[in-house]
Amino acid sequence: MAIISPLLPTHWAAVKNIYEQGIATGNATFETTAPTWDNWDKSHLTTCRLVAVEATMVIGWAALSPVSSRCLYGGVAEISVYIATEARGNGIGNLLLQHLIIESEKAGLWTLQSGIFPENTASLHLHQKNGFRIIGYREKIGKMGNSWRNNVLLERRSTIIGL
């Protein structure tokens, strides 16, 4: 059984490797390379950073990024959930996302959002299973190589924060 714990700088090598595995699928992110720790650290909230660890191995991670620097959006964050190739399909994403939701509400966040490639049906299902609803569709929002890609927009509004 995986244990969920805070993501620390010491986890970075494993987190980066899992992120690169996600990039390699072509359906997880528009990014083509993983950032340095410093760049990743600066672009994510300092709270709500989690890893799933099984038998001392990091097998997944989740974190939040601010959607805007404007204070009125201070309770809104974009989620990232990535699972190691060998651990996919075993409920690790669900476990991480459930913990991320709890931690986000403890941190005072009222809305979590995500943009997911429509081809990433496992991620869409995971989000919807955890209370995210589809709020829109962005057609040809960005290019990967020579191909335009679409995004499904999802959000989860807290039932206890920001009422």
Backbone as a chain_set.jsonl record, in Angstrom:
{"seq": "MAIISPLLPTHWAAVKNIYEQGIATGNATFETTAPTWDNWDKSHLTTCRLVAVEATMVIGWAALSPVSSRCLYGGVAEISVYIATEARGNGIGNLLLQHLIIESEKAGLWTLQSGIFPENTASLHLHQKNGFRIIGYREKIGKMGNSWRNNVLLERRSTIIGL", "coords": {"N": [[0.842, -1.184, 0.0], [0.53, 2.183, -0.808], [2.03, 5.051, 0.667], [1.146, 8.335, 1.427], [2.898, 11.315, 1.413], [4.503, 14.498, 2.212], [5.898, 16.179, -0.623], [9.248, 16.548, -1.058], [12.352, 18.374, -1.62], [14.289, 16.369, -1.811], [12.997, 14.332, -3.101], [13.047, 15.005, -5.726], [14.501, 13.855, -7.985], [13.158, 11.429, -8.514], [10.533, 12.405, -8.872], [10.898, 14.055, -11.098], [11.623, 12.102, -12.98], [9.227, 10.621, -13.152], [7.581, 12.62, -14.139], [8.787, 12.986, -16.642], [8.149, 10.508, -17.757], [5.417, 10.867, -18.042], [5.418, 12.992, -19.878], [6.457, 11.625, -22.063], [4.29, 10.098, -22.901], [2.806, 11.731, -24.5], [0.292, 12.67, -24.003], [-0.081, 13.994, -21.621], [0.876, 16.551, -21.007], [1.72, 19.776, -22.379], [4.356, 20.344, -22.225], [7.731, 19.607, -23.188], [10.062, 18.874, -22.047], [11.269, 18.142, -18.776], [11.383, 20.506, -16.091], [14.038, 22.217, -14.253], [14.712, 21.637, -10.752], [14.603, 24.114, -9.376], [13.08, 25.77, -11.126], [10.688, 24.283, -11.256], [9.965, 24.324, -8.562], [9.519, 27.092, -8.131], [7.266, 27.493, -9.708], [5.166, 26.189, -8.545], [2.768, 25.936, -5.863], [3.799, 26.291, -2.457], [2.573, 24.758, -0.589], [0.596, 21.744, -0.396], [1.957, 19.717, -1.874], [2.613, 16.569, -2.865], [3.755, 13.156, -2.523], [3.465, 9.752, -3.544], [4.532, 6.939, -1.967], [5.915, 3.749, -2.156], [7.257, 1.003, -0.703], [9.72, 2.377, -0.28], [10.024, 3.622, -2.749], [9.257, 6.33, -4.866], [6.234, 6.567, -6.433], [4.394, 8.168, -7.548], [3.146, 11.54, -7.895], [1.72, 14.68, -6.819], [0.703, 18.052, -7.21], [0.115, 21.609, -6.806], [-0.444, 24.497, -8.811], [-0.419, 28.041, -8.955], [-3.113, 29.857, -10.484], [-3.129, 32.462, -11.164], [-1.508, 35.598, -10.424], [-2.993, 37.505, -9.289], [-4.704, 38.621, -6.419], [-7.43, 38.001, -6.023], [-7.762, 35.529, -7.134], [-6.604, 33.85, -5.364], [-7.548, 31.577, -4.089], [-7.702, 29.621, -5.958], [-6.421, 26.979, -7.844], [-4.338, 25.138, -10.136], [-4.187, 21.712, -10.865], [-1.729, 19.075, -10.801], [-1.159, 15.739, -11.464], [0.734, 12.921, -11.483], [1.708, 9.654, -12.366], [3.918, 6.944, -11.935], [4.944, 4.885, -14.642], [4.898, 2.064, -14.173], [3.157, 1.904, -12.063], [0.659, 2.696, -12.794], [-2.918, 2.467, -13.046], [-3.447, 1.273, -10.654], [-4.789, 2.586, -8.644], [-3.339, 4.624, -7.47], [-3.309, 7.26, -8.439], [-5.9, 8.058, -7.743], [-5.742, 7.923, -4.941], [-3.741, 9.874, -4.445], [-5.027, 12.161, -5.527], [-7.295, 12.384, -3.888], [-6.065, 12.951, -1.4], [-4.812, 15.342, -2.136], [-6.996, 17.029, -2.572], [-8.052, 17.22, 0.039], [-5.851, 18.426, 1.362], [-5.714, 20.805, -0.086], [-8.052, 22.099, 0.67], [-7.557, 22.435, 3.394], [-5.611, 24.333, 3.119], [-7.074, 26.485, 2.368], [-8.056, 26.73, -0.221], [-10.52, 27.113, -2.706], [-11.262, 26.353, -5.262], [-10.274, 23.918, -7.56], [-8.651, 23.311, -10.583], [-8.279, 21.884, -13.888], [-6.72, 21.178, -17.015], [-7.127, 18.93, -19.508], [-5.96, 16.697, -21.968], [-8.223, 15.408, -24.366], [-7.777, 12.805, -25.175], [-6.676, 11.576, -23.011], [-8.159, 9.617, -21.368], [-8.143, 8.16, -18.958], [-7.249, 10.013, -17.042], [-9.286, 11.938, -17.239], [-11.469, 10.413, -16.308], [-10.565, 9.85, -13.695], [-10.54, 12.43, -12.528], [-13.281, 13.171, -12.731], [-14.427, 11.199, -11.16], [-13.64, 12.105, -8.715], [-15.118, 14.36, -8.133], [-14.77, 16.475, -9.928], [-15.999, 18.56, -12.512], [-16.82, 18.815, -15.947], [-16.242, 21.832, -17.512], [-15.805, 23.069, -19.852], [-14.356, 23.274, -23.177], [-11.431, 23.557, -24.918], [-10.582, 24.316, -28.053], [-7.993, 23.465, -30.245], [-5.936, 24.673, -28.645], [-3.225, 24.7, -28.28], [-0.063, 23.828, -29.824], [1.549, 20.739, -30.48], [4.424, 19.746, -31.651], [3.691, 19.478, -34.98], [1.0, 19.353, -34.698], [-2.201, 20.51, -33.739], [-3.643, 20.717, -30.508], [-6.339, 19.861, -28.331], [-8.076, 20.762, -25.295], [-9.813, 19.574, -22.464], [-11.613, 21.255, -20.066], [-11.755, 21.183, -16.589], [-13.213, 21.511, -13.321], [-13.236, 21.617, -9.756], [-15.207, 22.527, -7.207], [-14.912, 23.425, -3.874], [-16.794, 22.048, -1.197], [-16.682, 22.966, 1.317], [-15.034, 25.169, 1.658], [-14.951, 28.643, 0.967], [-17.661, 29.173, 0.695]], "CA": [[0.0, 0.0, 0.0], [1.307, 3.419, -0.91], [1.922, 6.061, 1.718], [1.181, 9.688, 0.895], [3.666, 12.207, 2.277], [4.877, 15.74, 1.525], [6.946, 16.15, -1.641], [10.417, 17.299, -0.601], [13.406, 18.479, -2.642], [15.003, 15.098, -1.939], [12.225, 13.47, -3.999], [13.018, 15.582, -7.059], [14.966, 12.963, -9.059], [12.07, 10.497, -8.823], [9.42, 13.199, -9.38], [11.263, 14.447, -12.462], [11.554, 10.9, -13.813], [7.811, 10.326, -13.375], [7.094, 13.676, -15.032], [9.294, 12.654, -17.975], [7.336, 9.393, -18.247], [4.168, 11.48, -18.478], [5.713, 13.734, -21.115], [6.669, 10.637, -23.129], [3.012, 9.566, -23.395], [2.251, 12.664, -25.463], [-1.073, 13.034, -23.631], [-0.125, 14.469, -20.235], [1.259, 17.952, -20.893], [2.331, 20.385, -23.573], [5.796, 20.434, -21.994], [8.52, 18.601, -23.896], [11.141, 18.483, -21.14], [11.021, 18.458, -17.366], [12.155, 21.654, -15.647], [14.949, 22.026, -13.133], [14.028, 21.743, -9.464], [14.338, 25.522, -9.063], [11.955, 26.242, -11.936], [9.485, 23.587, -10.805], [9.665, 24.836, -7.225], [8.984, 28.454, -8.266], [5.992, 27.512, -10.418], [4.151, 25.457, -7.785], [2.523, 26.402, -4.499], [4.674, 25.624, -1.481], [1.745, 23.784, 0.118], [-0.11, 20.776, -1.249], [2.88, 18.958, -2.73], [2.539, 15.217, -2.309], [4.281, 11.992, -3.228], [3.036, 8.418, -3.133], [5.732, 6.123, -1.786], [5.66, 2.343, -1.901], [8.522, 0.288, -0.5], [10.756, 3.421, -0.403], [10.068, 4.163, -4.109], [8.226, 7.292, -5.24], [5.508, 6.006, -7.577], [3.486, 9.173, -8.059], [3.202, 12.836, -7.216], [0.663, 15.637, -7.116], [1.047, 19.396, -6.738], [-0.752, 22.679, -7.274], [0.155, 25.717, -9.361], [-1.373, 29.158, -8.937], [-3.64, 30.181, -11.808], [-2.93, 33.889, -11.393], [-0.871, 36.315, -9.327], [-3.992, 38.429, -8.743], [-5.141, 38.104, -5.126], [-8.785, 37.464, -6.044], [-7.683, 34.129, -7.527], [-5.755, 33.184, -4.381], [-8.117, 30.297, -3.679], [-7.871, 28.788, -7.151], [-5.145, 26.396, -8.258], [-4.362, 24.091, -11.157], [-3.581, 20.504, -10.324], [-0.911, 18.139, -11.569], [-1.07, 14.4, -10.87], [1.513, 12.057, -12.373], [1.931, 8.326, -11.808], [4.964, 6.171, -12.614], [4.409, 3.945, -15.632], [4.659, 0.738, -13.599], [2.151, 1.979, -10.999], [-0.627, 3.157, -13.345], [-4.025, 1.522, -13.002], [-3.506, 0.628, -9.338], [-5.457, 3.439, -7.664], [-2.42, 5.603, -6.879], [-3.803, 8.579, -8.822], [-7.074, 8.33, -6.924], [-5.255, 8.174, -3.582], [-3.079, 11.18, -4.45], [-5.99, 13.225, -5.765], [-8.104, 12.533, -2.679], [-5.236, 13.661, -0.424], [-4.59, 16.697, -2.632], [-8.226, 17.777, -2.305], [-8.092, 17.498, 1.485], [-4.8, 19.397, 1.681], [-6.048, 22.094, -0.691], [-9.07, 22.732, 1.506], [-6.854, 22.885, 4.612], [-4.847, 25.527, 2.736], [-8.011, 27.549, 2.055], [-8.372, 26.81, -1.655], [-11.926, 26.79, -2.954], [-11.455, 25.774, -6.59], [-9.169, 23.244, -8.233], [-8.965, 23.178, -12.004], [-7.355, 21.088, -14.685], [-6.905, 21.101, -18.458], [-6.704, 17.565, -19.839], [-6.152, 16.282, -23.358], [-9.363, 14.487, -24.425], [-7.284, 11.434, -25.367], [-6.253, 11.05, -21.714], [-9.426, 9.205, -20.764], [-7.932, 7.732, -17.574], [-7.201, 11.216, -16.215], [-10.639, 12.501, -17.218], [-12.27, 9.568, -15.412], [-10.069, 10.072, -12.333], [-11.017, 13.725, -12.058], [-14.727, 13.147, -12.568], [-14.683, 10.321, -10.01], [-13.323, 12.86, -7.503], [-15.934, 15.55, -7.999], [-14.517, 17.504, -10.939], [-16.996, 18.581, -13.58], [-16.358, 19.431, -17.193], [-16.809, 23.174, -17.649], [-15.568, 23.602, -21.185], [-13.499, 22.585, -24.133], [-10.629, 24.528, -25.672], [-10.206, 23.718, -29.324], [-6.715, 23.905, -30.806], [-5.384, 25.632, -27.684], [-1.773, 24.732, -28.419], [0.526, 22.876, -30.774], [2.601, 19.805, -30.109], [5.01, 19.467, -32.953], [2.892, 20.087, -36.04], [-0.409, 19.052, -34.468], [-2.973, 21.278, -32.771], [-4.234, 19.875, -29.466], [-7.487, 20.379, -27.603], [-8.098, 20.523, -23.849], [-11.063, 19.558, -21.724], [-11.433, 22.012, -18.831], [-12.508, 20.65, -15.465], [-12.996, 22.176, -12.044], [-13.884, 21.078, -8.558], [-15.483, 23.573, -6.237], [-14.988, 22.876, -2.528], [-18.082, 22.111, -0.514], [-16.47, 23.467, 2.683], [-14.259, 26.415, 1.637], [-15.41, 29.652, 0.026], [-19.118, 29.103, 0.502]], "C": [[0.883, 1.243, 0.0], [1.018, 4.325, 0.282], [2.044, 7.42, 1.056], [1.915, 10.571, 1.894], [4.017, 13.481, 1.51], [6.0, 15.514, 0.511], [8.054, 17.091, -1.187], [11.449, 17.415, -1.722], [14.175, 17.176, -2.853], [14.272, 14.1, -2.847], [12.365, 13.881, -5.467], [13.448, 14.626, -8.168], [13.855, 12.0, -9.475], [10.878, 11.234, -9.42], [9.683, 13.604, -10.828], [11.167, 13.257, -13.41], [10.101, 10.544, -14.139], [7.206, 11.367, -14.309], [7.541, 13.395, -16.467], [8.544, 11.475, -18.585], [5.991, 9.91, -18.757], [4.339, 12.232, -19.786], [5.808, 12.759, -22.295], [5.365, 10.057, -23.676], [2.432, 10.445, -24.493], [0.845, 13.132, -25.125], [-1.19, 13.571, -22.208], [0.101, 15.974, -20.119], [1.755, 18.467, -22.233], [3.848, 20.466, -23.431], [6.511, 19.313, -22.747], [9.717, 18.133, -23.088], [10.736, 18.867, -19.719], [11.887, 19.648, -16.958], [13.22, 21.254, -14.627], [14.133, 22.088, -11.847], [13.671, 23.2, -9.171], [13.152, 26.062, -9.85], [10.648, 25.582, -11.527], [9.027, 24.163, -9.465], [9.016, 26.225, -7.289], [7.596, 28.472, -8.893], [4.863, 26.771, -9.697], [3.985, 26.07, -6.396], [3.422, 25.644, -3.538], [3.906, 24.633, -0.62], [1.181, 22.794, -0.895], [0.797, 20.134, -2.29], [2.996, 17.575, -2.114], [3.259, 14.196, -3.177], [3.6, 10.744, -2.681], [4.286, 7.557, -3.111], [5.313, 4.698, -1.448], [7.004, 1.63, -1.835], [9.717, 1.195, -0.804], [10.885, 4.027, -1.804], [8.933, 5.165, -4.306], [7.561, 6.764, -6.505], [4.477, 6.983, -8.143], [3.642, 10.471, -7.299], [2.029, 13.701, -7.657], [1.074, 16.976, -6.527], [0.077, 20.395, -7.344], [0.066, 23.849, -7.778], [-0.868, 26.835, -9.257], [-1.86, 29.433, -10.36], [-3.412, 31.642, -12.161], [-2.194, 34.484, -10.194], [-1.83, 37.312, -8.682], [-4.605, 37.825, -7.486], [-6.545, 37.513, -5.156], [-8.829, 36.01, -6.484], [-6.839, 33.308, -6.537], [-6.267, 31.835, -3.913], [-8.336, 29.332, -4.822], [-6.494, 28.27, -7.573], [-5.37, 25.331, -9.327], [-3.616, 22.877, -10.63], [-2.717, 19.784, -11.343], [-0.888, 16.833, -10.79], [-0.363, 13.516, -11.887], [1.84, 10.751, -11.653], [3.011, 7.612, -12.624], [4.325, 5.122, -13.515], [4.023, 2.618, -14.999], [3.576, 0.731, -12.525], [0.773, 2.407, -11.515], [-1.67, 2.05, -13.289], [-4.19, 0.822, -11.67], [-4.123, 1.506, -8.257], [-4.586, 4.505, -7.028], [-2.867, 7.028, -7.215], [-4.994, 8.985, -7.979], [-6.664, 8.685, -5.496], [-4.593, 9.553, -3.493], [-4.088, 12.317, -4.608], [-6.883, 13.445, -4.544], [-7.335, 13.293, -1.596], [-5.014, 15.113, -0.844], [-5.819, 17.57, -2.379], [-8.311, 18.157, -0.836], [-7.076, 18.569, 1.857], [-5.117, 20.776, 1.103], [-7.096, 22.825, 0.139], [-8.484, 23.193, 2.834], [-6.091, 24.176, 4.35], [-5.762, 26.682, 2.315], [-8.352, 27.716, 0.584], [-9.808, 26.361, -1.898], [-12.187, 26.197, -4.329], [-10.162, 25.153, -7.09], [-9.582, 23.079, -9.685], [-7.895, 22.379, -12.709], [-7.729, 21.196, -16.152], [-6.31, 19.783, -18.915], [-6.937, 17.303, -21.324], [-7.308, 15.277, -23.409], [-8.945, 13.028, -24.617], [-6.887, 10.775, -24.044], [-7.491, 10.66, -20.902], [-9.269, 8.751, -19.31], [-7.915, 8.942, -16.637], [-8.574, 11.885, -16.131], [-11.529, 11.729, -16.252], [-11.863, 9.801, -13.953], [-10.614, 11.377, -11.76], [-12.523, 13.711, -11.796], [-15.14, 12.27, -11.384], [-14.479, 11.068, -8.692], [-13.994, 14.232, -7.463], [-15.64, 16.688, -8.952], [-15.617, 17.419, -11.992], [-16.389, 19.259, -14.797], [-17.055, 20.781, -17.324], [-16.575, 23.763, -19.035], [-14.586, 22.77, -21.983], [-12.747, 23.651, -24.912], [-10.101, 23.841, -26.917], [-8.916, 24.341, -29.841], [-6.068, 24.974, -29.926], [-3.859, 25.731, -27.781], [-1.294, 23.658, -29.377], [1.552, 21.999, -30.079], [3.198, 19.341, -31.429], [4.213, 20.208, -34.009], [1.39, 19.904, -35.842], [-1.026, 19.972, -33.419], [-3.615, 20.313, -31.788], [-5.368, 20.616, -28.767], [-7.326, 20.056, -26.115], [-9.53, 20.506, -23.354], [-10.782, 20.275, -20.405], [-12.341, 21.44, -17.75], [-12.246, 21.499, -14.228], [-13.748, 21.431, -10.96], [-14.005, 22.219, -7.568], [-15.628, 22.904, -4.869], [-16.394, 23.026, -1.968], [-17.938, 22.637, 0.904], [-15.705, 24.786, 2.751], [-14.883, 27.374, 0.617], [-16.893, 29.612, -0.266], [-19.76, 30.463, 0.619]], "O": [[1.868, 1.319, 0.735], [-0.089, 4.352, 0.82], [2.927, 7.64, 0.228], [1.591, 10.575, 3.082], [3.849, 13.537, 0.292], [6.932, 14.751, 0.762], [7.825, 18.279, -0.961], [11.419, 16.633, -2.672], [14.659, 16.912, -3.954], [14.872, 13.129, -3.308], [11.863, 13.19, -6.354], [12.802, 14.595, -9.216], [13.639, 11.783, -10.667], [10.27, 10.748, -10.374], [8.799, 13.507, -11.679], [10.677, 13.398, -14.531], [9.786, 10.205, -15.28], [6.404, 11.028, -15.179], [6.756, 13.55, -17.402], [8.325, 11.44, -19.795], [5.488, 9.446, -19.78], [3.511, 12.125, -20.691], [5.305, 13.036, -23.383], [5.339, 9.571, -24.806], [1.658, 9.972, -25.324], [0.259, 13.911, -25.876], [-2.286, 13.599, -21.647], [-0.439, 16.606, -19.211], [2.157, 17.696, -23.105], [4.55, 20.64, -24.427], [5.973, 18.22, -22.921], [10.322, 17.109, -23.405], [9.961, 19.799, -19.505], [13.013, 19.78, -17.436], [13.288, 20.103, -14.198], [12.989, 22.541, -11.857], [12.547, 23.486, -8.76], [12.302, 26.749, -9.284], [9.612, 26.243, -11.459], [7.846, 24.45, -9.27], [8.057, 26.49, -6.564], [6.821, 29.39, -8.627], [3.733, 26.731, -10.185], [4.918, 26.641, -5.832], [3.766, 24.487, -3.781], [4.507, 23.763, 0.01], [1.285, 22.998, -2.104], [0.428, 20.026, -3.459], [3.428, 17.432, -0.971], [3.36, 14.347, -4.394], [3.21, 10.689, -1.515], [5.007, 7.457, -4.103], [4.474, 4.468, -0.577], [7.784, 1.651, -2.787], [10.631, 0.79, -1.523], [11.764, 4.859, -2.031], [7.786, 4.887, -3.956], [8.222, 6.539, -7.519], [3.773, 6.664, -9.102], [4.197, 10.503, -6.201], [1.432, 13.488, -8.712], [1.715, 17.033, -5.477], [-0.678, 20.079, -8.263], [1.133, 24.157, -7.245], [-2.061, 26.601, -9.45], [-1.112, 29.264, -11.323], [-3.493, 32.019, -13.329], [-2.249, 33.944, -9.089], [-1.515, 37.898, -7.646], [-4.985, 36.654, -7.48], [-6.831, 36.601, -4.381], [-9.82, 35.322, -6.241], [-6.416, 32.196, -6.853], [-5.496, 31.03, -3.391], [-9.061, 28.346, -4.686], [-5.529, 29.03, -7.649], [-6.432, 24.714, -9.411], [-2.55, 22.999, -10.026], [-2.931, 19.863, -12.553], [-0.627, 16.828, -9.587], [-0.817, 13.383, -13.023], [2.204, 10.751, -10.477], [3.013, 7.673, -13.854], [3.289, 4.547, -13.18], [2.936, 2.101, -15.258], [3.121, -0.338, -12.118], [-0.181, 2.47, -10.739], [-1.364, 0.869, -13.457], [-4.977, -0.118, -11.554], [-3.994, 1.202, -7.071], [-5.041, 5.222, -6.136], [-2.806, 7.909, -6.358], [-5.088, 10.134, -7.546], [-7.183, 9.638, -4.915], [-4.863, 10.311, -2.562], [-4.01, 13.321, -3.9], [-7.191, 14.588, -4.208], [-7.891, 14.18, -0.948], [-5.027, 16.012, -0.004], [-5.681, 18.736, -2.008], [-8.612, 19.305, -0.509], [-7.397, 19.511, 2.581], [-4.823, 21.796, 1.726], [-7.027, 24.045, 0.29], [-8.877, 24.241, 3.349], [-5.94, 25.011, 5.241], [-5.272, 27.749, 1.944], [-8.887, 28.752, 0.19], [-10.251, 25.348, -1.356], [-13.239, 25.594, -4.543], [-9.099, 25.772, -7.052], [-10.731, 22.747, -9.98], [-6.778, 22.214, -12.22], [-8.907, 21.293, -16.496], [-5.117, 19.542, -18.731], [-7.987, 17.647, -21.867], [-7.367, 14.377, -22.571], [-9.692, 12.118, -24.256], [-6.775, 9.551, -23.969], [-7.82, 11.287, -19.894], [-10.184, 8.943, -18.51], [-8.504, 8.897, -15.557], [-8.975, 12.347, -15.063], [-12.261, 12.329, -15.465], [-12.721, 9.934, -13.08], [-11.095, 11.409, -10.628], [-12.982, 14.187, -10.758], [-16.106, 12.583, -10.688], [-15.071, 10.711, -7.673], [-13.488, 15.157, -6.827], [-16.207, 17.771, -8.803], [-16.1, 16.334, -12.315], [-15.555, 20.157, -14.681], [-18.281, 20.874, -17.257], [-17.09, 24.834, -19.353], [-14.072, 21.742, -21.543], [-13.357, 24.546, -25.498], [-9.29, 22.917, -26.848], [-8.761, 25.562, -29.874], [-5.7, 26.047, -30.405], [-3.278, 26.746, -27.399], [-2.014, 22.713, -29.697], [2.31, 22.446, -29.219], [2.558, 18.639, -32.212], [4.072, 21.429, -33.943], [0.598, 20.257, -36.716], [-0.454, 20.187, -32.35], [-4.072, 19.234, -32.166], [-5.347, 21.839, -28.635], [-6.54, 19.189, -25.735], [-10.355, 21.32, -23.769], [-9.825, 19.942, -19.707], [-13.536, 21.239, -17.964], [-11.194, 22.127, -14.103], [-14.732, 20.731, -11.2], [-13.004, 22.801, -7.149], [-16.374, 21.936, -4.722], [-17.087, 24.007, -2.236], [-18.927, 22.751, 1.628], [-15.721, 25.455, 3.785], [-15.292, 26.956, -0.466], [-17.328, 29.979, -1.357], [-20.978, 30.584, 0.484]]}, "num_chains": 1, "name": "protein.A"}
